[in-house]
């Protein structure tokens, strides 16, 4: 199964493509979509939309995952990030892909083992997990981390979904079934 991970950003949107065979992960591609620092918002969102569409057309993923927006100190930055994220999600659902969403903490937990990991730790672990010859760029590493998180979570979610009718009365609390 080919998985596309997206780390949304208005200036730079990272992408990472991996393949999962059983429990093995294989690196396919990663990089960034750059919109530049200046310019009107709508053309920059179009660059993200078109870039994600091109990546989907090139690598034909079976599913996609994207990082959730976290709340910044600056509400304007949060709104702009949300719009960039919306452009990426629109491209993914426009290609009829299932899109999963993960918080930064969930991604770091899945890749590094702690939700409070620093960016260099994520870069290092992504490089190790995918046996890359070097460290990927920060945005590409984050996107690969999103894809790895989904690869590790997808099977569990499918299993829970298949036994869902048997789980009546149970609920999720702090990421655990209780």
GROMACS .gro file of N, CA and C in nm:
model
  534
    1UNK      N    1   0.085  -0.117   0.000
    1UNK     CA    2   0.000   0.000   0.000
    1UNK      C    3   0.090   0.124   0.000
    2UNK      N    4   0.062   0.216  -0.089
    2UNK     CA    5   0.137   0.341  -0.097
    2UNK      C    6   0.062   0.448  -0.017
    3UNK      N    7   0.135   0.516   0.071
    3UNK     CA    8   0.077   0.616   0.161
    3UNK      C    9   0.145   0.750   0.135
    4UNK      N   10   0.063   0.854   0.123
    4UNK     CA   11   0.112   0.991   0.107
    4UNK      C   12   0.092   1.066   0.237
    5UNK      N   13   0.198   1.124   0.290
    5UNK     CA   14   0.190   1.207   0.409
    5UNK      C   15   0.210   1.352   0.371
    6UNK      N   16   0.132   1.440   0.433
    6UNK     CA   17   0.139   1.584   0.405
    6UNK      C   18   0.162   1.661   0.535
    7UNK      N   19   0.263   1.750   0.533
    7UNK     CA   20   0.287   1.844   0.643
    7UNK      C   21   0.254   1.982   0.587
    8UNK      N   22   0.131   2.032   0.615
    8UNK     CA   23   0.087   2.156   0.550
    8UNK      C   24   0.157   2.279   0.603
    9UNK      N   25   0.177   2.373   0.514
    9UNK     CA   26   0.232   2.503   0.550
    9UNK      C   27   0.206   2.599   0.437
   10UNK      N   28   0.187   2.726   0.467
   10UNK     CA   29   0.158   2.823   0.363
   10UNK      C   30   0.282   2.857   0.281
   11UNK      N   31   0.396   2.866   0.345
   11UNK     CA   32   0.521   2.892   0.272
   11UNK      C   33   0.577   2.764   0.211
   12UNK      N   34   0.579   2.657   0.291
   12UNK     CA   35   0.636   2.530   0.247
   12UNK      C   36   0.546   2.417   0.296
   13UNK      N   37   0.497   2.336   0.205
   13UNK     CA   38   0.419   2.218   0.237
   13UNK      C   39   0.506   2.097   0.207
   14UNK      N   40   0.529   2.015   0.308
   14UNK     CA   41   0.610   1.896   0.290
   14UNK      C   42   0.525   1.778   0.245
   15UNK      N   43   0.586   1.688   0.168
   15UNK     CA   44   0.518   1.565   0.130
   15UNK      C   45   0.614   1.448   0.143
   16UNK      N   46   0.559   1.333   0.175
   16UNK     CA   47   0.639   1.212   0.186
   16UNK      C   48   0.556   1.094   0.137
   17UNK      N   49   0.618   1.010   0.056
   17UNK     CA   50   0.549   0.894   0.000
   17UNK      C   51   0.626   0.769   0.042
   18UNK      N   52   0.555   0.676   0.105
   18UNK     CA   53   0.616   0.550   0.147
   18UNK      C   54   0.528   0.435   0.100
   19UNK      N   55   0.586   0.316   0.101
   19UNK     CA   56   0.510   0.196   0.070
   19UNK      C   57   0.518   0.103   0.188
   20UNK      N   58   0.405   0.042   0.221
   20UNK     CA   59   0.400  -0.052   0.332
   20UNK      C   60   0.368  -0.191   0.279
   21UNK      N   61   0.455  -0.287   0.311
   21UNK     CA   62   0.433  -0.428   0.280
   21UNK      C   63   0.441  -0.503   0.411
   22UNK      N   64   0.326  -0.548   0.463
   22UNK     CA   65   0.326  -0.613   0.594
   22UNK      C   66   0.371  -0.513   0.698
   23UNK      N   67   0.478  -0.544   0.767
   23UNK     CA   68   0.532  -0.451   0.867
   23UNK      C   69   0.652  -0.373   0.814
   24UNK      N   70   0.689  -0.395   0.689
   24UNK     CA   71   0.804  -0.327   0.628
   24UNK      C   72   0.762  -0.197   0.562
   25UNK      N   73   0.843  -0.092   0.583
   25UNK     CA   74   0.820   0.037   0.521
   25UNK      C   75   0.933   0.064   0.422
   26UNK      N   76   0.897   0.120   0.306
   26UNK     CA   77   0.996   0.152   0.203
   26UNK      C   78   0.975   0.296   0.158
   27UNK      N   79   1.083   0.371   0.155
   27UNK     CA   80   1.080   0.510   0.108
   27UNK      C   81   1.060   0.513  -0.043
   28UNK      N   82   0.971   0.600  -0.088
   28UNK     CA   83   0.953   0.621  -0.232
   28UNK      C   84   1.000   0.760  -0.272
   29UNK      N   85   0.947   0.864  -0.207
   29UNK     CA   86   0.984   1.001  -0.244
   29UNK      C   87   0.946   1.097  -0.132
   30UNK      N   88   1.006   1.214  -0.136
   30UNK     CA   89   0.969   1.322  -0.043
   30UNK      C   90   1.018   1.453  -0.101
   31UNK      N   91   0.964   1.561  -0.048
   31UNK     CA   92   1.006   1.693  -0.094
   31UNK      C   93   0.915   1.799  -0.039
   32UNK      N   94   0.917   1.914  -0.105
   32UNK     CA   95   0.836   2.027  -0.059
   32UNK      C   96   0.769   2.096  -0.177
   33UNK      N   97   0.659   2.161  -0.145
   33UNK     CA   98   0.590   2.250  -0.238
   33UNK      C   99   0.610   2.389  -0.180
   34UNK      N  100   0.681   2.474  -0.252
   34UNK     CA  101   0.711   2.608  -0.201
   34UNK      C  102   0.622   2.712  -0.270
   35UNK      N  103   0.561   2.798  -0.188
   35UNK     CA  104   0.475   2.903  -0.242
   35UNK      C  105   0.541   3.040  -0.237
   36UNK      N  106   0.652   3.050  -0.170
   36UNK     CA  107   0.719   3.179  -0.157
   36UNK      C  108   0.672   3.254  -0.034
   37UNK      N  109   0.744   3.359  -0.002
   37UNK     CA  110   0.714   3.437   0.118
   37UNK      C  111   0.615   3.548   0.093
   38UNK      N  112   0.605   3.593  -0.029
   38UNK     CA  113   0.522   3.708  -0.061
   38UNK      C  114   0.412   3.668  -0.159
   39UNK      N  115   0.320   3.759  -0.178
   39UNK     CA  116   0.215   3.738  -0.277
   39UNK      C  117   0.080   3.721  -0.212
   40UNK      N  118  -0.021   3.734  -0.295
   40UNK     CA  119  -0.159   3.721  -0.248
   40UNK      C  120  -0.187   3.577  -0.207
   41UNK      N  121  -0.279   3.560  -0.116
   41UNK     CA  122  -0.312   3.428  -0.062
   41UNK      C  123  -0.371   3.333  -0.166
   42UNK      N  124  -0.471   3.373  -0.245
   42UNK     CA  125  -0.531   3.276  -0.338
   42UNK      C  126  -0.432   3.209  -0.435
   43UNK      N  127  -0.341   3.282  -0.497
   43UNK     CA  128  -0.245   3.214  -0.586
   43UNK      C  129  -0.153   3.117  -0.511
   44UNK      N  130  -0.121   3.149  -0.386
   44UNK     CA  131  -0.036   3.061  -0.307
   44UNK      C  132  -0.110   2.932  -0.272
   45UNK      N  133  -0.241   2.943  -0.242
   45UNK     CA  134  -0.321   2.825  -0.214
   45UNK      C  135  -0.335   2.738  -0.340
   46UNK      N  136  -0.343   2.803  -0.456
   46UNK     CA  137  -0.350   2.728  -0.582
   46UNK      C  138  -0.221   2.649  -0.607
   47UNK      N  139  -0.108   2.706  -0.570
   47UNK     CA  140   0.020   2.634  -0.584
   47UNK      C  141   0.016   2.506  -0.500
   48UNK      N  142  -0.035   2.514  -0.379
   48UNK     CA  143  -0.046   2.397  -0.291
   48UNK      C  144  -0.142   2.295  -0.352
   49UNK      N  145  -0.259   2.341  -0.394
   49UNK     CA  146  -0.360   2.254  -0.454
   49UNK      C  147  -0.303   2.181  -0.576
   50UNK      N  148  -0.242   2.256  -0.667
   50UNK     CA  149  -0.186   2.196  -0.789
   50UNK      C  150  -0.068   2.104  -0.757
   51UNK      N  151   0.014   2.143  -0.660
   51UNK     CA  152   0.129   2.061  -0.623
   51UNK      C  153   0.088   1.926  -0.566
   52UNK      N  154  -0.011   1.927  -0.476
   52UNK     CA  155  -0.059   1.801  -0.418
   52UNK      C  156  -0.126   1.716  -0.525
   53UNK      N  157  -0.201   1.778  -0.615
   53UNK     CA  158  -0.262   1.703  -0.726
   53UNK      C  159  -0.155   1.633  -0.811
   54UNK      N  160  -0.046   1.705  -0.839
   54UNK     CA  161   0.062   1.648  -0.919
   54UNK      C  162   0.130   1.530  -0.847
   55UNK      N  163   0.149   1.543  -0.718
   55UNK     CA  164   0.209   1.435  -0.640
   55UNK      C  165   0.119   1.312  -0.641
   56UNK      N  166  -0.010   1.333  -0.624
   56UNK     CA  167  -0.107   1.222  -0.626
   56UNK      C  168  -0.105   1.154  -0.763
   57UNK      N  169  -0.103   1.234  -0.870
   57UNK     CA  170  -0.101   1.177  -1.006
   57UNK      C  171   0.027   1.100  -1.032
   58UNK      N  172   0.138   1.148  -0.978
   58UNK     CA  173   0.267   1.083  -1.001
   58UNK      C  174   0.282   0.952  -0.926
   59UNK      N  175   0.245   0.950  -0.797
   59UNK     CA  176   0.274   0.835  -0.712
   59UNK      C  177   0.154   0.743  -0.687
   60UNK      N  178   0.034   0.786  -0.723
   60UNK     CA  179  -0.087   0.704  -0.711
   60UNK      C  180  -0.102   0.639  -0.573
   61UNK      N  181  -0.105   0.717  -0.465
   61UNK     CA  182  -0.119   0.657  -0.331
   61UNK      C  183  -0.257   0.595  -0.312
   62UNK      N  184  -0.262   0.495  -0.224
   62UNK     CA  185  -0.389   0.431  -0.189
   62UNK      C  186  -0.464   0.513  -0.085
   63UNK      N  187  -0.390   0.588  -0.003
   63UNK     CA  188  -0.451   0.671   0.101
   63UNK      C  189  -0.354   0.783   0.137
   64UNK      N  190  -0.404   0.877   0.214
   64UNK     CA  191  -0.322   0.992   0.253
   64UNK      C  192  -0.347   1.026   0.399
   65UNK      N  193  -0.251   1.096   0.457
   65UNK     CA  194  -0.263   1.143   0.594
   65UNK      C  195  -0.205   1.283   0.600
   66UNK      N  196  -0.260   1.364   0.688
   66UNK     CA  197  -0.217   1.503   0.699
   66UNK      C  198  -0.210   1.542   0.846
   67UNK      N  199  -0.118   1.633   0.875
   67UNK     CA  200  -0.104   1.680   1.013
   67UNK      C  201  -0.217   1.778   1.045
   68UNK      N  202  -0.273   1.765   1.166
   68UNK     CA  203  -0.377   1.856   1.211
   68UNK      C  204  -0.315   1.992   1.245
   69UNK      N  205  -0.397   2.094   1.235
   69UNK     CA  206  -0.353   2.229   1.270
   69UNK      C  207  -0.345   2.240   1.422
   70UNK      N  208  -0.236   2.296   1.469
   70UNK     CA  209  -0.227   2.327   1.611
   70UNK      C  210  -0.248   2.477   1.626
   71UNK      N  211  -0.289   2.520   1.742
   71UNK     CA  212  -0.319   2.661   1.765
   71UNK      C  213  -0.191   2.734   1.802
   72UNK      N  214  -0.158   2.832   1.722
   72UNK     CA  215  -0.041   2.916   1.748
   72UNK      C  216  -0.077   3.028   1.845
   73UNK      N  217   0.023   3.099   1.890
   73UNK     CA  218   0.001   3.217   1.973
   73UNK      C  219  -0.069   3.323   1.887
   74UNK      N  220  -0.033   3.329   1.759
   74UNK     CA  221  -0.089   3.426   1.666
   74UNK      C  222  -0.208   3.364   1.592
   75UNK      N  223  -0.330   3.409   1.619
   75UNK     CA  224  -0.448   3.352   1.553
   75UNK      C  225  -0.444   3.366   1.401
   76UNK      N  226  -0.385   3.475   1.349
   76UNK     CA  227  -0.375   3.494   1.205
   76UNK      C  228  -0.291   3.384   1.141
   77UNK      N  229  -0.182   3.345   1.205
   77UNK     CA  230  -0.099   3.236   1.154
   77UNK      C  231  -0.175   3.104   1.152
   78UNK      N  232  -0.255   3.081   1.255
   78UNK     CA  233  -0.336   2.959   1.263
   78UNK      C  234  -0.437   2.955   1.149
   79UNK      N  235  -0.501   3.068   1.121
   79UNK     CA  236  -0.597   3.074   1.011
   79UNK      C  237  -0.530   3.049   0.876
   80UNK      N  238  -0.415   3.108   0.853
   80UNK     CA  239  -0.343   3.089   0.727
   80UNK      C  240  -0.300   2.943   0.711
   81UNK      N  241  -0.251   2.882   0.819
   81UNK     CA  242  -0.212   2.742   0.814
   81UNK      C  243  -0.333   2.654   0.784
   82UNK      N  244  -0.447   2.688   0.844
   82UNK     CA  245  -0.570   2.613   0.818
   82UNK      C  246  -0.612   2.622   0.672
   83UNK      N  247  -0.591   2.737   0.610
   83UNK     CA  248  -0.626   2.751   0.468
   83UNK      C  249  -0.532   2.669   0.379
   84UNK      N  250  -0.404   2.667   0.413
   84UNK     CA  251  -0.309   2.584   0.338
   84UNK      C  252  -0.345   2.437   0.353
   85UNK      N  253  -0.381   2.398   0.473
   85UNK     CA  254  -0.423   2.261   0.500
   85UNK      C  255  -0.548   2.226   0.421
   86UNK      N  256  -0.641   2.320   0.414
   86UNK     CA  257  -0.765   2.300   0.338
   86UNK      C  258  -0.738   2.280   0.190
   87UNK      N  259  -0.643   2.354   0.135
   87UNK     CA  260  -0.607   2.338  -0.006
   87UNK      C  261  -0.550   2.198  -0.031
   88UNK      N  262  -0.466   2.151   0.059
   88UNK     CA  263  -0.408   2.017   0.044
   88UNK      C  264  -0.515   1.909   0.057
   89UNK      N  265  -0.603   1.923   0.155
   89UNK     CA  266  -0.711   1.825   0.175
   89UNK      C  267  -0.804   1.824   0.054
   90UNK      N  268  -0.832   1.940  -0.002
   90UNK     CA  269  -0.918   1.948  -0.121
   90UNK      C  270  -0.859   1.870  -0.237
   91UNK      N  271  -0.729   1.881  -0.256
   91UNK     CA  272  -0.662   1.806  -0.363
   91UNK      C  273  -0.671   1.656  -0.337
   92UNK      N  274  -0.655   1.615  -0.212
   92UNK     CA  275  -0.658   1.473  -0.178
   92UNK      C  276  -0.798   1.413  -0.195
   93UNK      N  277  -0.899   1.480  -0.142
   93UNK     CA  278  -1.034   1.426  -0.155
   93UNK      C  279  -1.084   1.440  -0.298
   94UNK      N  280  -1.034   1.538  -0.371
   94UNK     CA  281  -1.067   1.552  -0.513
   94UNK      C  282  -1.017   1.434  -0.594
   95UNK      N  283  -0.914   1.367  -0.543
   95UNK     CA  284  -0.859   1.247  -0.607
   95UNK      C  285  -0.920   1.120  -0.548
   96UNK      N  286  -1.028   1.136  -0.470
   96UNK     CA  287  -1.099   1.024  -0.407
   96UNK      C  288  -1.012   0.943  -0.312
   97UNK      N  289  -0.921   1.011  -0.242
   97UNK     CA  290  -0.837   0.943  -0.144
   97UNK      C  291  -0.900   0.953  -0.005
   98UNK      N  292  -0.885   0.846   0.072
   98UNK     CA  293  -0.920   0.849   0.213
   98UNK      C  294  -0.813   0.932   0.283
   99UNK      N  295  -0.854   1.028   0.366
   99UNK     CA  296  -0.758   1.117   0.432
   99UNK      C  297  -0.771   1.102   0.583
  100UNK      N  298  -0.662   1.063   0.647
  100UNK     CA  299  -0.657   1.053   0.793
  100UNK      C  300  -0.586   1.178   0.846
  101UNK      N  301  -0.619   1.215   0.969
  101UNK     CA  302  -0.560   1.333   1.030
  101UNK      C  303  -0.496   1.295   1.163
  102UNK      N  304  -0.375   1.345   1.187
  102UNK     CA  305  -0.303   1.315   1.311
  102UNK      C  306  -0.246   1.443   1.370
  103UNK      N  307  -0.247   1.451   1.501
  103UNK     CA  308  -0.191   1.567   1.570
  103UNK      C  309  -0.038   1.555   1.569
  104UNK      N  310   0.031   1.667   1.587
  104UNK     CA  311   0.177   1.661   1.596
  104UNK      C  312   0.225   1.565   1.705
  105UNK      N  313   0.154   1.561   1.817
  105UNK     CA  314   0.192   1.471   1.927
  105UNK      C  315   0.178   1.324   1.886
  106UNK      N  316   0.069   1.290   1.817
  106UNK     CA  317   0.050   1.152   1.771
  106UNK      C  318   0.161   1.112   1.674
  107UNK      N  319   0.198   1.202   1.585
  107UNK     CA  320   0.302   1.173   1.486
  107UNK      C  321   0.436   1.150   1.554
  108UNK      N  322   0.473   1.240   1.644
  108UNK     CA  323   0.600   1.226   1.716
  108UNK      C  324   0.603   1.098   1.798
  109UNK      N  325   0.490   1.065   1.861
  109UNK     CA  326   0.480   0.942   1.940
  109UNK      C  327   0.503   0.820   1.851
  110UNK      N  328   0.443   0.819   1.733
  110UNK     CA  329   0.454   0.705   1.641
  110UNK      C  330   0.595   0.691   1.583
  111UNK      N  331   0.663   0.803   1.562
  111UNK     CA  332   0.794   0.799   1.497
  111UNK      C  333   0.908   0.788   1.597
  112UNK      N  334   0.903   0.869   1.702
  112UNK     CA  335   1.014   0.877   1.797
  112UNK      C  336   0.988   0.799   1.925
  113UNK      N  337   0.861   0.790   1.964
  113UNK     CA  338   0.828   0.720   2.087
  113UNK      C  339   0.791   0.814   2.199
  114UNK      N  340   0.800   0.944   2.173
  114UNK     CA  341   0.757   1.044   2.270
  114UNK      C  342   0.691   1.158   2.195
  115UNK      N  343   0.582   1.208   2.249
  115UNK     CA  344   0.508   1.316   2.185
  115UNK      C  345   0.573   1.451   2.196
  116UNK      N  346   0.684   1.460   2.272
  116UNK     CA  347   0.751   1.588   2.292
  116UNK      C  348   0.885   1.593   2.219
  117UNK      N  349   0.901   1.510   2.117
  117UNK     CA  350   1.027   1.504   2.043
  117UNK      C  351   1.053   1.634   1.967
  118UNK      N  352   1.180   1.668   1.953
  118UNK     CA  353   1.220   1.786   1.877
  118UNK      C  354   1.233   1.749   1.729
  119UNK      N  355   1.230   1.851   1.643
  119UNK     CA  356   1.238   1.826   1.498
  119UNK      C  357   1.361   1.744   1.458
  120UNK      N  358   1.480   1.771   1.512
  120UNK     CA  359   1.596   1.689   1.474
  120UNK      C  360   1.578   1.541   1.510
  121UNK      N  361   1.509   1.513   1.620
  121UNK     CA  362   1.484   1.374   1.657
  121UNK      C  363   1.392   1.306   1.554
  122UNK      N  364   1.290   1.379   1.508
  122UNK     CA  365   1.199   1.326   1.407
  122UNK      C  366   1.276   1.299   1.278
  123UNK      N  367   1.359   1.394   1.236
  123UNK     CA  368   1.440   1.375   1.116
  123UNK      C  369   1.528   1.251   1.127
  124UNK      N  370   1.594   1.235   1.240
  124UNK     CA  371   1.683   1.121   1.261
  124UNK      C  372   1.608   0.989   1.258
  125UNK      N  373   1.495   0.982   1.327
  125UNK     CA  374   1.419   0.856   1.332
  125UNK      C  375   1.356   0.822   1.198
  126UNK      N  376   1.308   0.922   1.125
  126UNK     CA  377   1.254   0.898   0.991
  126UNK      C  378   1.364   0.840   0.902
  127UNK      N  379   1.482   0.898   0.911
  127UNK     CA  380   1.596   0.848   0.833
  127UNK      C  381   1.629   0.704   0.870
  128UNK      N  382   1.625   0.671   0.997
  128UNK     CA  383   1.655   0.535   1.042
  128UNK      C  384   1.545   0.436   1.002
  129UNK      N  385   1.419   0.474   1.023
  129UNK     CA  386   1.307   0.384   0.994
  129UNK      C  387   1.297   0.351   0.845
  130UNK      N  388   1.335   0.448   0.761
  130UNK     CA  389   1.325   0.428   0.616
  130UNK      C  390   1.460   0.399   0.552
  131UNK      N  391   1.562   0.379   0.636
  131UNK     CA  392   1.700   0.354   0.592
  131UNK      C  393   1.744   0.448   0.479
  132UNK      N  394   1.733   0.577   0.507
  132UNK     CA  395   1.773   0.679   0.411
  132UNK      C  396   1.923   0.704   0.423
  133UNK      N  397   1.988   0.744   0.315
  133UNK     CA  398   2.133   0.769   0.321
  133UNK      C  399   2.170   0.895   0.399
  134UNK      N  400   2.075   0.984   0.419
  134UNK     CA  401   2.098   1.107   0.494
  134UNK      C  402   1.970   1.156   0.557
  135UNK      N  403   1.978   1.273   0.620
  135UNK     CA  404   1.860   1.330   0.684
  135UNK      C  405   1.777   1.405   0.580
  136UNK      N  406   1.648   1.381   0.577
  136UNK     CA  407   1.561   1.462   0.489
  136UNK      C  408   1.545   1.602   0.547
  137UNK      N  409   1.502   1.696   0.465
  137UNK     CA  410   1.474   1.830   0.513
  137UNK      C  411   1.364   1.825   0.619
  138UNK      N  412   1.354   1.930   0.697
  138UNK     CA  413   1.261   1.932   0.810
  138UNK      C  414   1.115   1.909   0.767
  139UNK      N  415   1.069   1.980   0.664
  139UNK     CA  416   0.929   1.966   0.620
  139UNK      C  417   0.904   1.829   0.557
  140UNK      N  418   1.000   1.781   0.479
  140UNK     CA  419   0.986   1.648   0.418
  140UNK      C  420   0.988   1.540   0.526
  141UNK      N  421   1.073   1.556   0.628
  141UNK     CA  422   1.080   1.459   0.738
  141UNK      C  423   0.949   1.456   0.815
  142UNK      N  424   0.890   1.573   0.837
  142UNK     CA  425   0.761   1.577   0.907
  142UNK      C  426   0.653   1.506   0.825
  143UNK      N  427   0.654   1.527   0.693
  143UNK     CA  428   0.555   1.461   0.607
  143UNK      C  429   0.577   1.310   0.604
  144UNK      N  430   0.701   1.267   0.599
  144UNK     CA  431   0.730   1.123   0.606
  144UNK      C  432   0.685   1.067   0.741
  145UNK      N  433   0.702   1.147   0.846
  145UNK     CA  434   0.654   1.106   0.979
  145UNK      C  435   0.503   1.087   0.981
  146UNK      N  436   0.430   1.174   0.912
  146UNK     CA  437   0.285   1.161   0.902
  146UNK      C  438   0.250   1.029   0.833
  147UNK      N  439   0.321   0.999   0.724
  147UNK     CA  440   0.296   0.874   0.650
  147UNK      C  441   0.330   0.752   0.735
  148UNK      N  442   0.439   0.758   0.810
  148UNK     CA  443   0.478   0.647   0.898
  148UNK      C  444   0.373   0.629   1.007
  149UNK      N  445   0.327   0.739   1.065
  149UNK     CA  446   0.223   0.732   1.168
  149UNK      C  447   0.099   0.663   1.113
  150UNK      N  448   0.059   0.699   0.992
  150UNK     CA  449  -0.059   0.637   0.932
  150UNK      C  450  -0.034   0.490   0.900
  151UNK      N  451   0.084   0.457   0.854
  151UNK     CA  452   0.117   0.317   0.825
  151UNK      C  453   0.104   0.232   0.951
  152UNK      N  454   0.146   0.287   1.063
  152UNK     CA  455   0.140   0.213   1.190
  152UNK      C  456   0.000   0.212   1.250
  153UNK      N  457  -0.083   0.308   1.214
  153UNK     CA  458  -0.215   0.321   1.273
  153UNK      C  459  -0.325   0.259   1.186
  154UNK      N  460  -0.306   0.259   1.056
  154UNK     CA  461  -0.409   0.217   0.960
  154UNK      C  462  -0.465   0.078   0.988
  155UNK      N  463  -0.378  -0.019   1.010
  155UNK     CA  464  -0.423  -0.156   1.034
  155UNK      C  465  -0.504  -0.167   1.163
  156UNK      N  466  -0.460  -0.095   1.266
  156UNK     CA  467  -0.532  -0.097   1.394
  156UNK      C  468  -0.671  -0.037   1.378
  157UNK      N  469  -0.679   0.074   1.306
  157UNK     CA  470  -0.810   0.137   1.285
  157UNK      C  471  -0.902   0.047   1.204
  158UNK      N  472  -0.847  -0.022   1.104
  158UNK     CA  473  -0.928  -0.114   1.024
  158UNK      C  474  -0.979  -0.229   1.111
  159UNK      N  475  -0.894  -0.279   1.199
  159UNK     CA  476  -0.934  -0.388   1.288
  159UNK      C  477  -1.045  -0.342   1.382
  160UNK      N  478  -1.028  -0.224   1.439
  160UNK     CA  479  -1.131  -0.171   1.529
  160UNK      C  480  -1.261  -0.151   1.453
  161UNK      N  481  -1.251  -0.101   1.330
  161UNK     CA  482  -1.370  -0.082   1.248
  161UNK      C  483  -1.442  -0.212   1.218
  162UNK      N  484  -1.365  -0.319   1.198
  162UNK     CA  485  -1.427  -0.448   1.164
  162UNK      C  486  -1.495  -0.513   1.284
  163UNK      N  487  -1.445  -0.483   1.404
  163UNK     CA  488  -1.509  -0.541   1.523
  163UNK      C  489  -1.595  -0.439   1.597
  164UNK      N  490  -1.612  -0.322   1.533
  164UNK     CA  491  -1.688  -0.212   1.593
  164UNK      C  492  -1.821  -0.252   1.652
  165UNK      N  493  -1.905  -0.328   1.579
  165UNK     CA  494  -2.035  -0.364   1.636
  165UNK      C  495  -2.024  -0.442   1.767
  166UNK      N  496  -1.913  -0.510   1.789
  166UNK     CA  497  -1.894  -0.587   1.912
  166UNK      C  498  -1.848  -0.498   2.027
  167UNK      N  499  -1.812  -0.373   1.997
  167UNK     CA  500  -1.755  -0.283   2.098
  167UNK      C  501  -1.856  -0.186   2.155
  168UNK      N  502  -1.985  -0.213   2.142
  168UNK     CA  503  -2.085  -0.121   2.194
  168UNK      C  504  -2.064  -0.103   2.343
  169UNK      N  505  -2.074   0.020   2.385
  169UNK     CA  506  -2.054   0.051   2.527
  169UNK      C  507  -1.911   0.094   2.557
  170UNK      N  508  -1.819   0.074   2.464
  170UNK     CA  509  -1.681   0.116   2.486
  170UNK      C  510  -1.661   0.252   2.418
  171UNK      N  511  -1.561   0.327   2.467
  171UNK     CA  512  -1.531   0.457   2.409
  171UNK      C  513  -1.382   0.482   2.417
  172UNK      N  514  -1.338   0.583   2.343
  172UNK     CA  515  -1.198   0.620   2.345
  172UNK      C  516  -1.176   0.726   2.454
  173UNK      N  517  -1.071   0.708   2.533
  173UNK     CA  518  -1.035   0.806   2.634
  173UNK      C  519  -0.884   0.818   2.634
  174UNK      N  520  -0.836   0.938   2.600
  174UNK     CA  521  -0.692   0.965   2.594
  174UNK      C  522  -0.620   0.864   2.504
  175UNK      N  523  -0.682   0.834   2.389
  175UNK     CA  524  -0.620   0.745   2.293
  175UNK      C  525  -0.629   0.598   2.325
  176UNK      N  526  -0.707   0.563   2.428
  176UNK     CA  527  -0.720   0.423   2.466
  176UNK      C  528  -0.867   0.383   2.465
  177UNK      N  529  -0.893   0.258   2.433
  177UNK     CA  530  -1.029   0.206   2.433
  177UNK      C  531  -1.065   0.165   2.575
  178UNK      N  532  -1.171   0.224   2.629
  178UNK     CA  533  -1.213   0.192   2.767
  178UNK      C  534  -1.361   0.156   2.771
   0.00000   0.00000   0.00000
